[in-house]
Coordinates of N, CA and C in Angstrom, one line a residue:
M1 N -7.5 25.8 -15.2 CA -7.7 24.9 -14.1 C -8.2 23.6 -14.7
D2 N -7.6 22.5 -14.2 CA -8.0 21.2 -14.6 C -9.2 20.7 -13.9
H3 N -10.2 20.3 -14.6 CA -11.5 19.8 -13.9 C -11.7 18.3 -14.2
A4 N -10.6 17.6 -14.5 CA -10.8 16.2 -14.8 C -11.1 15.5 -13.6
G5 N -12.0 14.5 -13.7 CA -12.5 13.8 -12.6 C -11.6 12.5 -12.4
V6 N -12.0 11.8 -11.4 CA -11.3 10.5 -11.0 C -12.3 9.4 -11.3
D7 N -11.9 8.4 -12.1 CA -12.8 7.3 -12.3 C -12.6 6.3 -11.2
I8 N -13.8 6.1 -10.5 CA -13.7 5.2 -9.3 C -14.7 4.1 -9.6
A9 N -14.5 2.9 -9.0 CA -15.3 1.8 -9.1 C -15.6 1.1 -7.7
D10 N -16.5 0.3 -7.7 CA -16.8 -0.4 -6.4 C -17.0 0.5 -5.2
C11 N -17.7 1.6 -5.4 CA -17.9 2.6 -4.3 C -18.8 1.9 -3.2
Q12 N -18.4 2.1 -2.0 CA -19.1 1.6 -0.9 C -19.2 2.8 0.1
F13 N -20.4 3.1 0.5 CA -20.6 4.2 1.5 C -21.1 3.7 2.8
H14 N -20.8 4.5 3.8 CA -21.4 4.2 5.2 C -22.9 4.4 5.0
Q15 N -23.6 3.7 5.9 CA -25.1 3.7 5.8 C -25.7 5.1 6.1
C16 N -24.9 6.0 6.6 CA -25.4 7.3 6.9 C -25.5 8.2 5.7
V17 N -24.9 7.8 4.6 CA -24.8 8.6 3.3 C -26.2 8.6 2.6
R18 N -26.6 9.8 2.2 CA -27.9 9.9 1.4 C -27.5 9.7 -0.1
L19 N -27.7 8.5 -0.5 CA -27.3 8.1 -1.9 C -28.0 8.8 -3.0
G20 N -29.2 9.2 -2.8 CA -29.9 10.0 -3.9 C -29.2 11.2 -4.3
K21 N -28.6 12.0 -3.4 CA -27.9 13.2 -3.7 C -26.6 12.9 -4.4
F22 N -25.9 11.8 -4.1 CA -24.7 11.5 -4.7 C -25.0 11.1 -6.2
D23 N -26.1 10.3 -6.4 CA -26.4 9.9 -7.8 C -26.7 11.1 -8.7
V24 N -27.3 12.2 -8.1 CA -27.7 13.4 -8.9 C -26.5 14.3 -9.2
D25 N -25.8 14.7 -8.2 CA -24.7 15.7 -8.4 C -23.3 15.4 -7.8
R26 N -23.2 14.1 -7.5 CA -21.9 13.6 -6.9 C -21.5 14.3 -5.6
T27 N -22.5 14.8 -4.9 CA -22.3 15.4 -3.5 C -22.5 14.3 -2.5
I28 N -21.6 14.2 -1.6 CA -21.8 13.2 -0.5 C -22.4 13.9 0.7
S29 N -23.7 13.7 0.9 CA -24.4 14.3 2.0 C -24.7 13.3 3.0
F30 N -24.5 13.6 4.3 CA -24.7 12.6 5.3 C -24.9 13.2 6.7
I31 N -25.6 12.4 7.6 CA -25.7 12.8 9.0 C -24.7 11.8 9.7
P32 N -23.6 12.3 10.2 CA -22.6 11.4 10.8 C -23.0 10.8 12.1
P33 N -22.6 9.5 12.3 CA -22.8 8.9 13.6 C -21.8 9.5 14.6
D34 N -22.0 9.2 15.8 CA -21.0 9.6 16.8 C -19.7 8.9 16.7
G35 N -18.6 9.5 16.9 CA -17.3 8.9 16.9 C -16.7 8.9 15.5
E36 N -15.6 8.2 15.4 CA -14.9 8.0 14.1 C -15.5 6.9 13.3
F37 N -15.6 7.2 11.9 CA -16.2 6.2 11.0 C -15.6 6.3 9.6
E38 N -15.7 5.3 8.8 CA -15.2 5.3 7.5 C -16.4 5.7 6.6
L39 N -16.3 6.8 5.9 CA -17.4 7.3 5.1 C -17.5 6.6 3.8
M40 N -16.4 6.3 3.2 CA -16.4 5.8 1.8 C -15.2 4.9 1.6
R41 N -15.4 3.9 0.8 CA -14.3 3.0 0.4 C -14.5 2.8 -1.1
Y42 N -13.5 2.8 -1.9 CA -13.6 2.7 -3.4 C -12.3 2.1 -3.9
R43 N -12.4 1.7 -5.2 CA -11.3 1.2 -6.0 C -11.1 2.0 -7.2
A44 N -9.9 2.3 -7.6 CA -9.6 3.0 -8.8 C -8.6 2.2 -9.6
A45 N -8.8 2.1 -10.9 CA -7.9 1.3 -11.7 C -7.1 2.1 -12.7
D46 N -7.5 3.3 -13.0 CA -6.8 4.1 -14.0 C -6.1 5.3 -13.4
N47 N -5.0 5.7 -14.0 CA -4.3 6.9 -13.6 C -3.9 6.9 -12.1
I48 N -3.3 5.8 -11.7 CA -2.9 5.6 -10.3 C -1.5 6.0 -10.1
N49 N -1.3 6.8 -9.1 CA 0.1 7.3 -8.7 C 0.6 6.3 -7.7
L50 N 1.3 5.3 -8.1 CA 1.8 4.2 -7.2 C 2.7 4.8 -6.1
P51 N 2.5 4.4 -4.9 CA 3.3 5.0 -3.8 C 4.7 4.5 -3.7
F52 N 5.0 3.3 -4.3 CA 6.4 2.8 -4.3 C 6.8 2.3 -5.7
K53 N 8.1 2.4 -5.9 CA 8.7 1.8 -7.1 C 9.6 0.7 -6.5
V54 N 9.3 -0.6 -6.9 CA 10.1 -1.7 -6.5 C 10.9 -2.3 -7.6
L55 N 12.2 -2.3 -7.4 CA 13.1 -2.8 -8.5 C 13.8 -4.1 -8.0
P56 N 13.2 -5.2 -8.4 CA 13.9 -6.5 -8.0 C 14.8 -7.0 -9.0
V57 N 15.9 -7.6 -8.6 CA 16.8 -8.4 -9.4 C 17.0 -9.7 -8.8
V58 N 16.7 -10.8 -9.5 CA 16.8 -12.1 -8.9 C 17.7 -13.0 -9.9
R59 N 18.8 -13.5 -9.4 CA 19.6 -14.3 -10.2 C 19.7 -15.7 -9.6
E60 N 19.4 -16.7 -10.5 CA 19.5 -18.1 -10.1 C 20.9 -18.6 -10.6
R61 N 21.7 -19.0 -9.6 CA 23.1 -19.4 -10.0 C 23.4 -20.8 -9.3
G62 N 23.0 -21.9 -10.1 CA 23.2 -23.2 -9.6 C 22.4 -23.5 -8.3
R63 N 23.1 -23.7 -7.2 CA 22.4 -24.0 -6.0 C 22.2 -22.8 -5.1
T64 N 22.3 -21.6 -5.6 CA 22.0 -20.4 -4.9 C 21.1 -19.5 -5.7
V65 N 20.4 -18.6 -5.0 CA 19.5 -17.6 -5.6 C 20.0 -16.3 -5.0
E66 N 20.3 -15.3 -5.8 CA 20.8 -14.0 -5.3 C 19.6 -13.0 -5.5
Y67 N 19.4 -12.2 -4.5 CA 18.3 -11.1 -4.6 C 18.9 -9.8 -4.3
E68 N 18.4 -8.8 -5.1 CA 18.7 -7.4 -4.8 C 17.3 -6.7 -5.0
V69 N 16.8 -6.1 -4.0 CA 15.5 -5.5 -4.0 C 15.6 -4.1 -3.5
L70 N 15.3 -3.1 -4.4 CA 15.3 -1.7 -4.1 C 13.9 -1.1 -4.0
I71 N 13.6 -0.4 -3.0 CA 12.3 0.2 -2.8 C 12.4 1.7 -2.7
K72 N 11.7 2.4 -3.6 CA 11.8 3.9 -3.6 C 10.4 4.4 -3.3
A73 N 10.3 5.3 -2.3 CA 9.0 5.9 -1.9 C 8.7 7.0 -2.9
N74 N 7.6 7.0 -3.6 CA 7.2 8.0 -4.7 C 6.3 9.0 -4.2
F75 N 6.2 9.3 -2.9 CA 5.3 10.3 -2.4 C 6.1 11.4 -1.6
S76 N 5.4 12.5 -1.3 CA 6.1 13.6 -0.7 C 6.9 13.3 0.6
A77 N 8.0 14.0 0.7 CA 8.9 13.8 1.9 C 8.2 14.2 3.2
K78 N 7.0 14.9 3.1 CA 6.3 15.2 4.3 C 5.5 14.0 4.8
L79 N 5.3 13.0 4.0 CA 4.5 11.8 4.4 C 5.4 10.6 4.7
C80 N 4.9 9.6 5.3 CA 5.6 8.4 5.5 C 4.7 7.2 5.5
A81 N 5.3 6.1 5.1 CA 4.6 4.8 5.1 C 4.9 4.1 6.4
T82 N 3.9 3.4 6.9 CA 4.1 2.7 8.2 C 3.7 1.3 8.0
N83 N 4.1 0.5 9.0 CA 3.8 -0.9 9.0 C 4.0 -1.7 7.7
M84 N 5.1 -1.4 7.1 CA 5.4 -2.0 5.8 C 5.9 -3.5 6.0
V85 N 5.3 -4.4 5.2 CA 5.8 -5.8 5.2 C 6.0 -6.1 3.8
V86 N 7.3 -6.4 3.4 CA 7.6 -6.8 2.1 C 7.9 -8.3 2.1
T87 N 7.2 -9.1 1.3 CA 7.4 -10.6 1.3 C 8.0 -10.9 -0.1
V88 N 9.2 -11.4 0.0 CA 10.0 -11.8 -1.2 C 10.0 -13.4 -1.2
P89 N 9.4 -14.0 -2.2 CA 9.3 -15.5 -2.2 C 10.7 -16.1 -2.5
T90 N 10.9 -17.3 -1.9 CA 12.1 -18.1 -2.2 C 11.7 -19.4 -2.7
P91 N 12.6 -20.1 -3.4 CA 12.2 -21.5 -3.9 C 11.9 -22.4 -2.7
P92 N 11.1 -23.4 -2.9 CA 10.7 -24.3 -1.9 C 11.9 -25.1 -1.4
S93 N 13.0 -25.3 -2.2 CA 14.1 -26.0 -1.8 C 15.2 -25.2 -1.0
A94 N 14.8 -24.0 -0.6 CA 15.7 -23.1 0.1 C 16.1 -23.7 1.5
T95 N 17.3 -23.6 1.9 CA 17.7 -24.2 3.2 C 18.2 -23.1 4.1
T96 N 19.1 -22.2 3.7 CA 19.7 -21.2 4.5 C 19.7 -19.9 3.7
C97 N 19.8 -18.8 4.5 CA 19.7 -17.5 3.8 C 20.6 -16.5 4.6
R98 N 21.3 -15.6 3.8 CA 22.1 -14.5 4.3 C 21.5 -13.2 3.8
I99 N 21.1 -12.4 4.7 CA 20.3 -11.2 4.3 C 21.1 -9.9 4.9
K100 N 21.0 -8.9 4.0 CA 21.6 -7.6 4.5 C 20.6 -6.5 4.0
V101 N 20.2 -5.6 5.0 CA 19.3 -4.5 4.7 C 20.1 -3.2 4.7
S102 N 20.1 -2.4 3.7 CA 20.7 -1.1 3.7 C 19.6 0.0 3.7
G103 N 19.5 0.7 4.8 CA 18.4 1.6 4.9 C 17.5 1.2 6.0
A104 N 16.2 1.2 5.7 CA 15.2 1.0 6.8 C 14.8 -0.5 6.9
G105 N 14.4 -0.9 8.1 CA 13.8 -2.2 8.3 C 14.8 -3.3 8.7
K106 N 14.2 -4.4 9.0 CA 14.9 -5.7 9.3 C 14.2 -6.8 8.6
A107 N 15.0 -7.8 8.2 CA 14.5 -8.9 7.4 C 15.0 -10.2 8.0
K108 N 14.1 -11.2 7.7 CA 14.5 -12.6 8.2 C 13.9 -13.6 7.2
Y109 N 14.4 -14.8 7.2 CA 13.9 -15.8 6.4 C 12.8 -16.6 7.1
D110 N 11.7 -16.8 6.4 CA 10.6 -17.6 7.0 C 10.5 -18.9 6.2
P111 N 11.1 -20.0 6.7 CA 11.1 -21.2 6.0 C 9.7 -21.8 5.8
E112 N 8.8 -21.6 6.7 CA 7.4 -22.2 6.5 C 6.7 -21.4 5.4
G113 N 6.9 -20.2 5.2 CA 6.3 -19.4 4.2 C 7.1 -19.3 2.9
N114 N 8.2 -20.0 2.8 CA 9.1 -19.9 1.7 C 9.3 -18.5 1.2
A115 N 9.7 -17.6 2.1 CA 9.9 -16.2 1.8 C 10.9 -15.5 2.7
L116 N 11.4 -14.4 2.2 CA 12.1 -13.4 3.0 C 11.1 -12.4 3.5
V117 N 11.0 -12.1 4.7 CA 10.0 -11.2 5.3 C 10.8 -10.0 5.8
W118 N 10.5 -8.8 5.1 CA 11.2 -7.6 5.4 C 10.2 -6.6 6.0
R119 N 10.4 -6.3 7.3 CA 9.5 -5.4 8.0 C 10.2 -4.0 8.2
I120 N 9.4 -3.0 7.7 CA 9.9 -1.6 7.8 C 8.8 -0.8 8.6
S121 N 9.2 -0.4 9.8 CA 8.2 0.3 10.6 C 7.8 1.6 10.0
R122 N 8.8 2.3 9.4 CA 8.5 3.7 8.9 C 9.5 4.0 7.7
L123 N 8.9 4.4 6.6 CA 9.7 4.8 5.5 C 9.2 6.2 5.0
Q124 N 10.1 7.2 5.1 CA 9.7 8.6 4.8 C 9.6 8.7 3.3
G125 N 8.8 9.6 2.8 CA 8.6 9.9 1.4 C 9.9 10.2 0.7
L126 N 10.1 9.9 -0.5 CA 11.2 10.1 -1.4 C 12.5 9.4 -0.9
Q127 N 12.4 8.5 0.1 CA 13.6 7.7 0.5 C 13.6 6.4 -0.2
E128 N 14.8 5.8 -0.1 CA 15.1 4.5 -0.7 C 15.6 3.6 0.4
T129 N 15.3 2.3 0.2 CA 15.9 1.3 1.1 C 16.1 0.0 0.2
S130 N 17.1 -0.8 0.6 CA 17.3 -2.0 -0.2 C 17.6 -3.2 0.7
L131 N 17.4 -4.3 0.0 CA 17.7 -5.6 0.6 C 18.5 -6.4 -0.4
T132 N 19.6 -7.1 0.1 CA 20.3 -8.1 -0.7 C 20.3 -9.4 0.1
A133 N 20.2 -10.5 -0.6 CA 20.2 -11.8 0.1 C 20.8 -12.8 -0.9
V134 N 21.3 -13.9 -0.2 CA 21.8 -15.1 -0.9 C 21.1 -16.2 -0.3
V135 N 20.3 -17.0 -1.0 CA 19.6 -18.1 -0.5 C 20.3 -19.4 -1.1
D136 N 20.6 -20.3 -0.2 CA 21.2 -21.6 -0.6 C 20.1 -22.6 -0.8
L137 N 20.2 -23.4 -1.8 CA 19.2 -24.4 -2.1 C 19.7 -25.8 -1.8
A138 N 18.8 -26.7 -1.4 CA 19.1 -28.1 -1.1 C 19.4 -28.8 -2.5
P139 N 20.4 -29.7 -2.4 CA 20.7 -30.5 -3.7 C 19.4 -31.3 -4.0
M140 N 19.1 -31.4 -5.3 CA 17.9 -32.2 -5.7 C 18.4 -33.1 -6.8
A141 N 17.8 -34.3 -6.8 CA 18.2 -35.3 -7.8 C 17.6 -34.8 -9.2
K142 N 16.4 -34.3 -9.2 CA 15.8 -33.8 -10.4 C 15.4 -32.3 -10.1
P143 N 16.2 -31.3 -10.7 CA 15.8 -29.9 -10.5 C 14.4 -29.6 -10.9
V144 N 13.7 -28.8 -10.1 CA 12.4 -28.4 -10.3 C 12.4 -26.9 -10.7
V145 N 11.7 -26.5 -11.8 CA 11.7 -25.1 -12.2 C 10.9 -24.3 -11.2
W146 N 11.4 -23.2 -10.7 CA 10.8 -22.4 -9.8 C 9.9 -21.4 -10.5
S147 N 8.6 -21.2 -10.1 CA 7.7 -20.4 -10.8 C 7.8 -18.9 -10.5
R148 N 8.7 -18.5 -9.6 CA 8.9 -17.1 -9.2 C 7.6 -16.3 -8.9
P149 N 7.0 -16.6 -7.8 CA 5.8 -15.9 -7.4 C 6.2 -14.4 -7.2
P150 N 5.2 -13.5 -7.2 CA 5.5 -12.1 -7.1 C 5.9 -11.7 -5.7
I151 N 6.6 -10.5 -5.6 CA 6.9 -9.9 -4.3 C 5.6 -9.2 -3.9
S152 N 5.2 -9.3 -2.6 CA 4.0 -8.5 -2.2 C 4.4 -7.5 -1.1
L153 N 3.6 -6.4 -1.1 CA 3.8 -5.3 -0.2 C 2.5 -5.1 0.6
D154 N 2.7 -4.9 1.9 CA 1.6 -4.5 2.7 C 2.0 -3.2 3.4
F155 N 1.2 -2.2 3.5 CA 1.6 -0.9 4.0 C 0.4 0.0 4.3
Q156 N 0.7 1.1 4.9 CA -0.3 2.2 5.1 C 0.4 3.5 4.9
V157 N -0.2 4.5 4.1 CA 0.3 5.8 4.0 C -0.8 6.8 4.3
L158 N -0.6 7.5 5.4 CA -1.6 8.5 5.8 C -1.5 9.8 4.9
M159 N -2.6 10.4 4.6 CA -2.8 11.6 3.8 C -2.2 11.5 2.4
F160 N -2.3 10.3 1.8 CA -1.9 10.1 0.4 C -3.0 9.4 -0.3
T161 N -3.3 9.9 -1.5 CA -4.3 9.2 -2.3 C -3.7 8.8 -3.6
A162 N -3.6 7.5 -3.9 CA -3.0 7.0 -5.1 C -3.9 7.4 -6.3
S163 N -5.2 7.5 -6.1 CA -6.1 7.8 -7.2 C -6.2 9.3 -7.5
G164 N -5.8 10.1 -6.6 CA -5.9 11.6 -6.8 C -7.3 12.1 -6.3
L165 N -8.1 11.2 -5.8 CA -9.4 11.7 -5.3 C -9.2 12.5 -4.0
L166 N -9.7 13.7 -4.0 CA -9.6 14.6 -2.9 C -10.9 15.3 -2.5
V167 N -11.0 15.6 -1.2 CA -12.2 16.4 -0.7 C -11.9 17.8 -1.0
R168 N -12.6 18.5 -1.9 CA -12.4 19.9 -2.2 C -13.1 20.8 -1.3
F169 N -14.2 20.4 -0.7 CA -15.0 21.3 0.1 C -15.7 20.5 1.2
L170 N -15.7 21.0 2.4 CA -16.4 20.3 3.5 C -17.2 21.3 4.3
K171 N -18.5 21.2 4.3 CA -19.4 22.1 5.0 C -20.2 21.4 6.0
V172 N -20.3 21.9 7.2 CA -21.1 21.3 8.3 C -22.2 22.2 8.6
F173 N -23.4 21.7 8.4 CA -24.7 22.4 8.8 C -25.0 22.0 10.2
E174 N -25.0 22.8 11.2 CA -25.3 22.5 12.6 C -26.5 23.3 13.1
K175 N -27.5 22.5 13.4 CA -28.8 23.2 13.9 C -28.8 23.4 15.4
S176 N -28.0 22.6 16.1 CA -28.0 22.8 17.6 C -26.7 23.5 17.9
N177 N -26.4 23.6 19.2 CA -25.2 24.3 19.7 C -24.0 23.4 19.8
Y178 N -24.2 22.2 19.2 CA -23.1 21.2 19.2 C -21.9 21.7 18.4
H179 N -20.7 21.7 18.9 CA -19.5 22.2 18.2 C -18.9 21.0 17.5
S180 N -18.7 21.0 16.2 CA -18.1 19.9 15.5 C -16.7 20.4 15.0
V181 N -15.8 19.4 14.8 CA -14.5 19.6 14.3 C -14.5 19.1 12.9
K182 N -14.1 19.9 11.9 CA -14.0 19.5 10.5 C -12.6 19.0 10.2
W183 N -12.5 17.8 9.8 CA -11.2 17.3 9.3 C -11.4 16.1 8.4
V184 N -10.4 15.9 7.5 CA -10.5 14.7 6.6 C -9.2 14.0 6.7
R185 N -9.2 12.7 6.8 CA -8.0 11.9 6.9 C -8.1 10.9 5.7
Y186 N -7.0 11.0 4.9 CA -6.9 10.0 3.8 C -6.0 8.9 4.2
M187 N -6.3 7.7 3.9 CA -5.5 6.5 4.2 C -5.4 5.6 3.0
T188 N -4.2 5.4 2.5 CA -3.9 4.5 1.4 C -3.4 3.2 2.0
K189 N -4.0 2.1 1.7 CA -3.6 0.8 2.2 C -3.3 -0.1 1.0
A190 N -2.4 -1.0 1.2 CA -2.2 -2.0 0.1 C -3.3 -2.9 0.0
G191 N -3.9 -3.0 -1.1 CA -4.9 -4.1 -1.3 C -4.2 -5.3 -1.7
S192 N -3.9 -5.4 -3.0 CA -3.0 -6.5 -3.5 C -1.9 -5.8 -4.3
Y193 N -0.9 -5.4 -3.6 CA 0.3 -4.7 -4.2 C 1.4 -5.7 -4.5
Q194 N 1.5 -6.1 -5.7 CA 2.5 -7.2 -6.1 C 3.4 -6.7 -7.2
V195 N 4.6 -7.2 -7.2 CA 5.6 -6.9 -8.2 C 6.2 -8.2 -8.7
R196 N 6.2 -8.5 -10.0 CA 6.7 -9.7 -10.5 C 8.3 -9.7 -10.4
I197 N 8.8 -10.9 -10.2 CA 10.3 -11.0 -10.2 C 10.8 -11.9 -11.3

């Protein structure tokens, strides 16, 4: 049996957690407040299982830029990502755009944000979806080199932990006749999920 731990940083606990017990034996002991609450928030930097593989291809061809962006969900088919927003930057001199989505979502050109905005309401685990686009550029007297900012993703995946941190045991000590329901919900959200193009 593998007893390797998960290295976590920037741990923040709800005020109901007894921090002394956590410092001694890594047990999170607490008296929960009424209703739903976030017990813990943390950051992990090593051994991360990224939920998506993003494969961008960007070709600059004179006064056009061609995009091919493939997104693969790297989590179980039993899970799904929701509220995905993929922001693909375009050069500031972009004028018009032709976009085609194969698979999930809808995309449009946002001229104020200099980006293609691809909204995917739901992407099942192990599925793929792709976007192709051709962006026309305005003629310029002196061409400016485009810095190619990264593609950014915003999303939520319920019951998935990129860090591998899991609750192995949950015990409720109840002194009154109050009936409690034991359950744990994992939520992976994009903090700063960016891919260079």
